[in-house]
Coordinates of N, CA and C in Angstrom, one line a residue:
M34 N -116.8 49.5 -6.5 CA -116.2 48.2 -6.6 C -115.8 47.9 -5.5
L35 N -115.0 47.1 -4.6 CA -113.6 47.2 -4.3 C -112.7 46.6 -4.7
V36 N -112.3 47.4 -4.6 CA -110.3 46.9 -5.5 C -109.7 45.9 -4.6
R37 N -109.3 44.5 -5.0 CA -108.4 43.9 -4.4 C -107.2 43.7 -5.1
M38 N -106.5 43.1 -4.5 CA -105.3 42.8 -4.8 C -105.3 41.4 -5.7
N39 N -104.8 41.7 -7.0 CA -104.9 40.5 -8.2 C -103.6 39.9 -8.0
E40 N -103.0 39.3 -9.4 CA -101.9 38.2 -9.2 C -101.1 39.2 -9.3
D41 N -101.4 40.3 -10.7 CA -100.2 41.3 -10.7 C -99.5 42.4 -9.4
A42 N -100.5 42.8 -8.8 CA -100.1 43.8 -7.9 C -99.8 42.6 -6.9
F43 N -99.9 41.5 -6.1 CA -99.2 40.4 -5.1 C -97.9 40.7 -6.0
W44 N -97.4 40.4 -7.4 CA -96.0 40.5 -7.4 C -95.5 42.0 -7.8
A45 N -96.0 42.6 -8.0 CA -95.4 43.9 -7.9 C -94.6 44.2 -6.5
L46 N -95.4 43.4 -5.7 CA -95.4 43.8 -3.8 C -94.2 42.9 -3.8
I47 N -94.3 41.5 -4.5 CA -93.3 40.9 -4.0 C -92.0 41.5 -4.2
D48 N -91.7 42.0 -6.0 CA -90.8 42.6 -6.7 C -90.2 43.8 -5.8
E49 N -91.2 44.7 -5.0 CA -90.5 45.6 -4.4 C -89.8 44.7 -3.2
L50 N -90.1 44.2 -2.8 CA -89.7 43.4 -1.8 C -88.4 42.5 -2.1
S51 N -88.1 41.9 -3.2 CA -87.1 41.3 -3.7 C -85.9 42.2 -3.3
R52 N -86.2 43.7 -4.0 CA -85.2 44.9 -4.3 C -84.9 45.5 -2.8
R53 N -85.5 44.7 -1.7 CA -85.1 45.6 -0.6 C -83.7 45.0 -0.5
T54 N -82.8 46.3 0.7 CA -81.7 45.6 1.4 C -81.9 45.5 2.7
G55 N -81.2 44.6 3.5 CA -81.4 44.7 4.7 C -81.8 43.0 5.4
D56 N -81.7 42.3 6.3 CA -81.6 41.1 6.3 C -83.3 40.7 6.2
L57 N -83.5 39.2 6.5 CA -85.3 39.2 6.5 C -86.1 40.1 7.1
E58 N -85.4 40.0 8.7 CA -86.1 40.0 9.5 C -86.8 41.5 9.0
E59 N -85.5 42.5 8.7 CA -86.2 43.9 8.4 C -86.8 44.1 6.6
R60 N -87.0 43.0 6.3 CA -87.9 43.2 4.9 C -89.1 42.7 5.1
T61 N -89.2 41.3 5.9 CA -90.8 41.1 6.3 C -91.3 42.7 7.2
E62 N -90.6 43.2 7.6 CA -90.8 44.2 8.5 C -91.8 45.6 8.1
W63 N -91.0 45.4 6.5 CA -91.3 46.8 5.7 C -92.3 46.0 4.9
L64 N -93.1 44.9 4.6 CA -93.9 44.0 4.0 C -94.9 44.5 4.9
R65 N -94.9 44.0 6.2 CA -95.7 44.2 7.1 C -96.5 45.3 7.4
A66 N -95.3 46.3 7.4 CA -96.0 48.2 7.1 C -96.3 48.1 6.2
E67 N -96.4 48.0 4.8 CA -97.2 48.0 4.0 C -98.2 47.5 3.7
L68 N -98.6 46.5 4.4 CA -99.8 46.1 4.4 C -100.6 46.4 4.9
L69 N -100.2 47.2 6.2 CA -101.1 47.9 7.1 C -101.6 49.3 6.8
R70 N -100.8 49.7 5.4 CA -101.1 50.5 5.1 C -102.6 50.7 4.2
R71 N -102.8 49.3 4.3 CA -103.5 49.1 3.0 C -105.1 48.6 3.8
P72 N -106.1 48.0 3.0 CA -107.4 47.6 4.0 C -107.0 46.4 3.9
A73 N -107.4 46.1 5.2 CA -107.8 44.3 5.6 C -107.4 43.4 4.6
D74 N -108.3 43.7 4.0 CA -109.1 43.0 2.5 C -107.5 42.4 2.1
E75 N -107.1 43.2 1.7 CA -105.2 43.4 0.6 C -104.5 41.9 1.4
S76 N -104.5 42.1 2.8 CA -103.6 41.3 3.7 C -104.2 39.7 3.5
V77 N -105.7 39.7 3.2 CA -106.0 38.1 3.1 C -105.9 37.9 1.3
D78 N -105.9 39.0 0.8 CA -105.6 38.4 -0.6 C -104.2 38.0 -0.4
F79 N -103.0 39.1 -0.1 CA -101.7 38.1 -0.1 C -101.8 37.2 0.1
Q80 N -102.5 36.7 1.0 CA -102.0 35.4 1.8 C -102.3 34.1 0.3
V81 N -103.7 34.9 0.4 CA -104.4 33.6 -0.9 C -103.4 33.4 -1.9
R82 N -103.0 35.0 -2.5 CA -102.1 34.5 -3.6 C -100.6 34.0 -3.1
L83 N -100.0 34.0 -2.3 CA -98.8 33.8 -2.0 C -99.0 32.0 -1.4
D84 N -100.4 31.6 -1.1 CA -100.2 30.1 -1.1 C -100.4 29.5 -2.2
D85 N -101.2 30.0 -2.7 CA -101.0 29.8 -4.8 C -99.8 29.5 -5.3
A86 N -99.4 30.3 -5.3 CA -97.7 30.7 -5.7 C -96.5 29.7 -4.7
L87 N -97.4 29.4 -3.5 CA -96.3 27.9 -3.0 C -96.7 26.2 -3.8
E88 N -98.2 26.2 -4.0 CA -98.9 25.3 -4.6 C -98.0 25.2 -5.5
V89 N -98.2 25.7 -6.9 CA -97.2 26.0 -8.0 C -96.2 25.7 -7.5
A90 N -95.2 26.1 -6.9 CA -93.9 26.0 -6.1 C -93.4 24.5 -5.9
G91 N -94.9 23.5 -5.2 CA -94.6 22.3 -4.9 C -94.3 21.2 -5.4
T92 N -93.6 21.4 -6.1 CA -92.6 19.9 -7.3 C -92.3 19.2 -6.1
R93 N -91.7 18.2 -7.1 CA -91.3 16.8 -6.5 C -90.0 17.2 -7.1
A94 N -89.7 18.0 -8.4 CA -88.1 18.2 -8.5 C -87.7 19.6 -8.3
L95 N -88.4 20.3 -7.5 CA -87.8 21.2 -6.9 C -87.4 21.3 -5.7
W96 N -87.9 20.4 -5.5 CA -88.0 19.7 -3.6 C -86.9 18.7 -3.6
R97 N -86.7 18.1 -5.1 CA -85.3 17.6 -5.1 C -83.7 18.5 -5.3
A98 N -84.5 20.2 -5.7 CA -83.2 20.9 -5.8 C -83.2 21.7 -4.2
A99 N -83.8 21.9 -3.9 CA -83.7 22.2 -2.6 C -82.8 21.3 -1.4
N100 N -83.3 20.4 -1.6 CA -82.3 19.0 -0.5 C -80.6 18.6 -1.3
L101 N -80.4 19.0 -2.6 CA -79.5 18.8 -3.4 C -78.6 20.2 -3.0
I102 N -79.4 21.6 -2.2 CA -78.5 22.6 -1.8 C -78.4 22.1 -0.5
E103 N -79.2 22.0 0.5 CA -79.1 21.7 2.0 C -78.3 20.2 2.0
G104 N -77.9 19.7 1.4 CA -76.4 18.4 1.5 C -78.4 17.7 2.0
G105 N -79.2 17.5 1.2 CA -79.6 16.3 1.9 C -80.3 16.5 2.9
A106 N -80.6 17.3 3.2 CA -81.5 18.0 4.8 C -82.2 18.4 4.9
C107 N -82.8 18.3 3.6 CA -84.5 19.7 3.4 C -85.7 18.3 4.1
T108 N -86.2 19.1 4.5 CA -87.4 18.5 5.5 C -88.9 18.8 4.9
D109 N -89.8 18.2 4.8 CA -91.5 19.0 4.6 C -90.9 20.5 5.1
D110 N -90.5 20.3 6.4 CA -91.3 22.1 6.8 C -90.3 22.5 6.2
G111 N -89.2 22.3 5.9 CA -87.5 23.3 5.0 C -88.6 23.4 3.8
F112 N -88.6 21.8 3.2 CA -89.1 22.6 1.8 C -90.5 23.7 1.6
H113 N -91.0 23.9 2.7 CA -92.1 25.1 2.5 C -91.3 26.3 3.0
Y114 N -90.4 26.8 4.0 CA -89.9 27.5 3.9 C -88.8 28.2 2.6
F115 N -88.6 26.9 2.1 CA -87.8 27.4 0.5 C -89.0 28.1 -0.3
T116 N -90.0 27.3 -0.4 CA -90.4 28.0 -1.6 C -90.9 29.3 -1.5
L117 N -91.1 29.3 -0.1 CA -91.2 31.2 0.3 C -90.1 32.1 0.2
W118 N -89.0 31.7 0.4 CA -88.0 32.2 -0.2 C -87.7 32.4 -1.5
L119 N -88.3 31.0 -2.3 CA -88.1 31.7 -3.9 C -89.3 32.6 -4.1
V120 N -90.3 32.2 -3.6 CA -91.5 33.6 -3.7 C -90.6 35.0 -3.8
G121 N -89.9 35.0 -2.6 CA -89.0 36.3 -2.2 C -88.4 36.9 -3.0
Q122 N -88.0 35.9 -4.0 CA -86.9 36.2 -4.5 C -87.6 36.9 -5.8
G123 N -88.9 37.4 -6.4 CA -89.2 37.7 -6.7 C -89.9 37.3 -8.0
R124 N -90.9 37.8 -9.0 CA -91.4 36.9 -9.8 C -90.3 36.8 -11.3
K125 N -90.1 37.1 -11.4 CA -88.8 36.7 -12.6 C -87.8 35.4 -12.0
V126 N -87.4 35.7 -11.1 CA -87.2 34.6 -10.6 C -87.2 33.5 -10.3
Y127 N -88.7 33.7 -9.5 CA -89.8 32.3 -9.1 C -89.8 31.8 -10.7
D128 N -90.5 32.2 -11.5 CA -91.0 31.8 -13.0 C -89.7 31.0 -13.4
S129 N -88.8 31.3 -13.4 CA -87.6 31.1 -14.1 C -87.3 29.3 -13.7
V130 N -87.5 29.6 -12.6 CA -87.3 28.3 -11.3 C -88.3 27.5 -11.1
V131 N -89.6 28.2 -11.2 CA -90.6 26.8 -11.4 C -90.5 26.1 -12.5
A132 N -90.2 26.7 -13.6 CA -90.0 25.9 -15.3 C -89.0 25.3 -15.3
D133 N -87.6 25.5 -14.5 CA -86.8 24.6 -14.3 C -85.9 24.9 -13.4
P134 N -86.0 24.0 -12.4 CA -85.3 24.4 -11.0 C -83.6 24.2 -11.0
D135 N -83.3 23.7 -12.1 CA -81.9 24.2 -12.8 C -81.6 25.7 -12.7
A136 N -82.0 26.2 -12.6 CA -82.0 27.6 -12.9 C -81.6 28.4 -11.3
L137 N -81.5 27.7 -10.5 CA -81.3 27.8 -9.4 C -79.9 28.4 -9.1
A138 N -78.9 27.8 -10.1 CA -78.0 27.7 -10.3 C -77.4 29.1 -10.3
D139 N -78.5 30.2 -11.1 CA -78.5 31.3 -11.4 C -78.5 32.0 -10.8
V140 N -78.9 31.8 -9.4 CA -79.8 32.7 -8.0 C -78.1 33.1 -7.1
P141 N -78.3 34.4 -7.3 CA -77.3 34.7 -6.1 C -77.0 34.8 -5.1
G142 N -78.1 34.0 -4.0 CA -78.6 33.6 -2.9 C -78.0 32.5 -2.7
V143 N -78.2 31.3 -4.2 CA -77.9 30.2 -4.4 C -76.6 30.4 -4.1
R144 N -75.6 30.6 -5.3 CA -74.3 30.6 -5.9 C -73.6 30.9 -4.2
A145 N -74.1 31.8 -3.9 CA -73.4 32.6 -2.5 C -73.0 31.4 -1.5
L146 N -73.8 30.1 -1.5 CA -73.7 29.3 -0.4 C -72.3 28.1 -1.2
V147 N -72.0 28.3 -2.6 CA -71.4 27.1 -3.2 C -70.4 27.0 -2.5
G148 N -69.4 25.4 -2.0 CA -68.2 25.2 -1.5 C -67.8 25.4 0.0
R149 N -69.6 25.9 0.6 CA -69.1 25.8 1.8 C -70.8 25.1 2.8
H150 N -70.3 24.2 3.6 CA -70.7 23.5 4.1 C -71.7 24.2 5.2
R151 N -73.0 23.7 5.4 CA -74.1 24.7 6.2 C -74.2 24.7 6.9
D152 N -73.5 24.4 7.7 CA -73.0 24.5 9.2 C -72.2 26.0 9.0
R153 N -71.9 26.6 8.0 CA -71.1 27.5 8.0 C -71.9 28.7 7.1
W154 N -73.3 28.4 7.2 CA -74.5 29.4 6.6 C -74.8 30.5 7.8
D155 N -74.7 31.2 7.7 CA -75.8 32.2 8.0 C -76.9 32.1 8.2
D156 N -77.9 32.4 9.5 CA -78.8 32.2 9.8 C -80.0 32.9 8.1
D157 N -79.1 34.0 8.4 CA -80.0 34.6 6.9 C -79.7 34.3 5.6
E158 N -78.7 33.8 5.2 CA -78.0 32.9 4.1 C -78.8 31.8 3.7
W159 N -79.4 31.0 4.7 CA -80.7 29.7 4.0 C -81.5 30.4 3.3
P160 N -81.8 29.7 2.2 CA -82.8 30.1 1.3 C -84.4 29.4 2.0
E161 N -84.1 30.1 3.0 CA -85.7 29.6 3.6 C -86.1 31.4 4.6
W162 N -87.8 31.3 4.0 CA -87.6 32.6 4.6 C -89.3 32.2 5.3
E163 N -89.2 31.4 6.8 CA -90.6 31.0 7.0 C -91.4 32.8 7.2
W164 N -91.1 33.7 7.8 CA -91.6 35.0 8.2 C -92.8 35.3 7.3
L165 N -92.3 35.0 5.8 CA -93.2 35.6 4.9 C -94.6 34.9 5.2
D166 N -94.8 33.6 5.8 CA -95.8 33.1 5.6 C -96.6 33.4 6.5
Y167 N -96.1 34.2 7.8 CA -97.3 34.9 8.9 C -97.4 36.5 8.5
V168 N -96.7 37.3 7.6 CA -96.8 38.2 7.8 C -98.1 39.0 7.8
A169 N -98.6 38.3 6.5 CA -100.3 38.9 6.3 C -101.4 38.7 7.1
Q170 N -101.1 37.3 8.3 CA -101.6 37.6 9.1 C -101.5 38.4 10.3
D171 N -100.0 38.6 10.7 CA -99.9 39.7 11.7 C -100.1 41.3 11.3
A172 N -100.9 41.3 9.8 CA -101.0 42.7 9.3 C -102.8 42.9 9.4
F173 N -103.2 41.8 9.0 CA -104.8 41.3 9.5 C -105.1 42.1 10.8
D174 N -104.4 40.9 11.4 CA -105.1 40.9 12.9 C -104.9 42.7 13.7
E175 N -103.9 42.7 13.0 CA -103.8 44.8 13.6 C -104.8 45.0 12.9
L176 N -105.1 45.0 12.1 CA -106.0 46.1 11.1 C -107.5 46.1 12.2
T177 N -107.9 45.1 12.0 CA -109.0 44.4 12.6 C -109.1 44.2 14.2
G178 N -107.8 44.4 14.7 CA -107.9 43.8 16.2 C -108.5 42.8 16.3
Q179 N -107.7 41.7 15.9 CA -108.1 40.0 16.1 C -107.0 39.6 16.6
E180 N -106.0 39.9 17.3 CA -104.8 39.7 17.6 C -104.8 38.6 18.3
D181 N -106.3 38.3 19.2 CA -106.5 37.3 20.4 C -107.1 36.0 19.6
D182 N -107.9 36.1 18.8 CA -108.2 34.8 17.8 C -107.4 33.7 17.5
R183 N -106.1 34.0 17.8 CA -105.4 32.9 16.9 C -105.3 32.7 15.6
G184 N -105.8 33.6 15.1 CA -106.1 33.7 13.3 C -106.9 33.0 13.0
E185 N -107.6 33.0 14.0 CA -109.2 32.1 12.9 C -110.2 33.1 12.1
E186 N -110.2 34.4 12.7 CA -110.8 34.8 11.5 C -110.0 35.5 10.4
F187 N -108.8 35.5 10.1 CA -107.9 35.9 8.8 C -107.6 34.0 8.4
D188 N -107.7 33.3 8.9 CA -108.0 32.0 8.1 C -109.7 31.3 7.3
D189 N -110.6 32.0 8.3 CA -111.6 31.4 7.5 C -111.8 32.6 6.4
A190 N -111.1 33.8 6.6 CA -111.7 34.8 5.7 C -110.6 34.3 4.2
V191 N -109.2 33.7 4.4 CA -108.5 33.3 3.7 C -109.4 32.4 2.7
D192 N -109.7 31.0 3.7 CA -110.4 29.8 2.5 C -111.7 30.7 2.1
E193 N -112.3 31.7 2.5 CA -113.4 32.3 1.8 C -113.1 32.9 0.3
R194 N -112.2 33.7 0.7 CA -111.3 34.3 -0.5 C -110.9 33.0 -1.7
A195 N -110.3 32.4 -1.5 CA -109.8 31.4 -2.2 C -111.0 30.4 -2.9
E196 N -112.0 30.4 -2.2 CA -113.1 30.1 -2.9 C -113.5 30.4 -3.5
D197 N -113.3 31.7 -3.4 CA -114.2 32.9 -4.5 C -113.1 33.0 -5.6
L198 N -112.0 33.2 -5.5 CA -110.8 32.8 -6.7 C -110.6 31.6 -6.8
A199 N -111.1 30.8 -7.4 CA -110.9 29.4 -7.7 C -110.6 28.9 -9.1
D200 N -111.0 29.5 -9.7 CA -111.2 29.5 -11.2 C -109.8 30.5 -12.1
E201 N -109.5 31.2 -11.2 CA -108.5 32.0 -11.4 C -106.9 32.0 -10.4
L202 N -107.2 31.0 -9.7 CA -106.1 30.6 -9.0 C -105.2 29.4 -9.8
S203 N -104.2 29.3 -10.1 CA -103.5 28.3 -11.0 C -103.0 26.7 -10.0
G204 N -103.2 26.8 -8.4 CA -102.3 25.8 -7.9 C -103.6 25.2 -7.3
D205 N -103.0 23.4 -7.1 CA -103.5 22.6 -6.7 C -103.7 22.2 -5.1
F206 N -104.6 23.4 -4.9 CA -104.8 22.9 -3.1 C -105.3 21.8 -2.6
G207 N -105.3 20.5 -3.9 CA -105.7 18.8 -3.0 C -104.9 18.6 -3.4
E208 N -103.4 19.2 -3.2 CA -101.9 18.8 -3.6 C -102.0 18.0 -2.2
E209 N -101.2 16.5 -2.0 CA -100.7 16.2 -0.7 C -99.0 15.6 -1.2
W210 N -98.5 15.5 0.3 CA -97.5 14.6 0.1 C -97.6 13.4 0.1
E211 N -96.2 12.9 -0.4 CA -96.5 11.3 -0.6 C -95.6 10.3 0.6
E212 N -96.1 9.3 1.2 CA -95.2 8.6 2.2 C -94.2 8.8 2.0
D213 N -93.1 8.8 1.5 CA -91.6 9.3 1.6 C -91.5 11.0 1.9
G214 N -92.2 11.4 1.6 CA -92.1 13.0 2.3 C -91.7 13.8 1.3
E215 N -91.7 13.3 -0.1 CA -91.7 14.2 -1.0 C -92.9 14.9 -1.4
P216 N -93.1 15.6 -1.9 CA -94.3 16.7 -2.6 C -95.1 15.9 -3.9
R217 N -96.3 15.4 -3.9 CA -96.7 15.2 -5.4 C -96.0 16.2 -6.2
G218 N -96.5 15.3 -7.5 CA -96.0 16.7 -8.7 C -96.4 15.8 -10.2
S219 N -96.5 16.6 -11.5 CA -96.5 16.2 -12.5 C -95.4 16.1 -12.9
R220 N -94.1 16.2 -12.4 CA -92.8 16.6 -13.1 C -91.9 15.0 -13.0
P221 N -91.3 14.5 -14.1 CA -90.8 13.2 -14.3 C -89.8 13.2 -12.9
E222 N -89.5 12.0 -12.6 CA -88.4 11.2 -11.5 C -87.2 11.8 -11.9
G223 N -87.0 12.0 -13.2 CA -85.6 11.8 -13.5 C -85.5 13.2 -14.1
V224 N -85.9 14.7 -13.5 CA -85.3 16.0 -14.3 C -83.7 16.2 -14.3
A225 N -83.5 16.5 -15.2 CA -82.0 16.7 -15.1 C -81.8 18.1 -14.0
M226 N -80.9 18.4 -13.9 CA -80.3 19.3 -12.7 C -78.6 19.5 -13.5
P227 N -78.1 19.6 -14.0 CA -76.4 19.2 -14.4 C -75.8 20.6 -13.7
R228 N -76.5 21.7 -13.8 CA -75.8 22.7 -13.4 C -75.6 22.9 -11.8
L229 N -77.0 22.6 -11.5 CA -76.8 22.9 -9.5 C -76.2 21.7 -8.8
T230 N -76.3 20.3 -9.7 CA -75.7 19.1 -9.1 C -73.7 19.4 -9.1
A231 N -73.0 19.9 -9.9 CA -72.0 20.2 -10.5 C -72.3 21.7 -9.0
L232 N -72.4 22.5 -8.6 CA -73.0 23.4 -7.6 C -72.2 22.9 -6.2
F233 N -73.1 21.4 -6.0 CA -73.5 20.8 -5.0 C -73.8 19.8 -5.1
P234 N -72.4 19.3 -5.2 CA -71.9 17.7 -5.3 C -72.8 16.8 -4.0
L235 N -72.9 15.7 -4.0 CA -73.3 15.2 -2.9 C -72.5 14.9 -2.0
V236 N -71.2 14.5 -2.0 CA -70.5 14.8 -1.2 C -70.3 15.5 -0.3
M237 N -70.8 16.9 -0.5 CA -70.8 17.7 0.5 C -71.8 17.7 1.7
S238 N -72.5 16.3 1.2 CA -73.8 16.5 2.6 C -72.9 16.1 3.6
G239 N -71.7 15.3 3.6 CA -71.0 14.7 4.9 C -69.7 15.3 4.9
S240 N -69.2 16.6 4.3 CA -67.9 17.0 4.7 C -68.0 18.0 5.2

């Protein structure tokens, strides 16, 4: 029986990624190289697990936390990249922040931004990791020789695998965004984030 990437194996790979040194590009390339050493099916499973983790993190409370850190400038795309960055911090950080967005106040990459306007953040300091969303497809395409199909075979494989694993996955893949640009979520409107608010007061957005 073919052994594929389960949730624990996914997070083990992410945890190793989170411990790597170098900038985001170098760390992404390390992950790509790791996936290239494995069967193409594992790239598909990686993306399914990644998508699931992103869905779970796509709450209104976490969007507000990201928007606070980014000085009120967090767009829908920016929030997607933010949740990718959160996954890339490893399972322990991810779980703690999903449970309580105020735990972002303890994350070193967030604390490094305190007191500095976002215009002064280096590209690699932004709590966003867009490349993480493409690495599995890049590996799959190279392994299967599908570089010219615009990811169609990969997308089909991911959709099929997600259906196979529907009972195991924890995300709500039917979740949509509200008309005001915020994600739907079960968390209440008034989730308190006192530590994060103290680190990133709203006045910073105009400073």
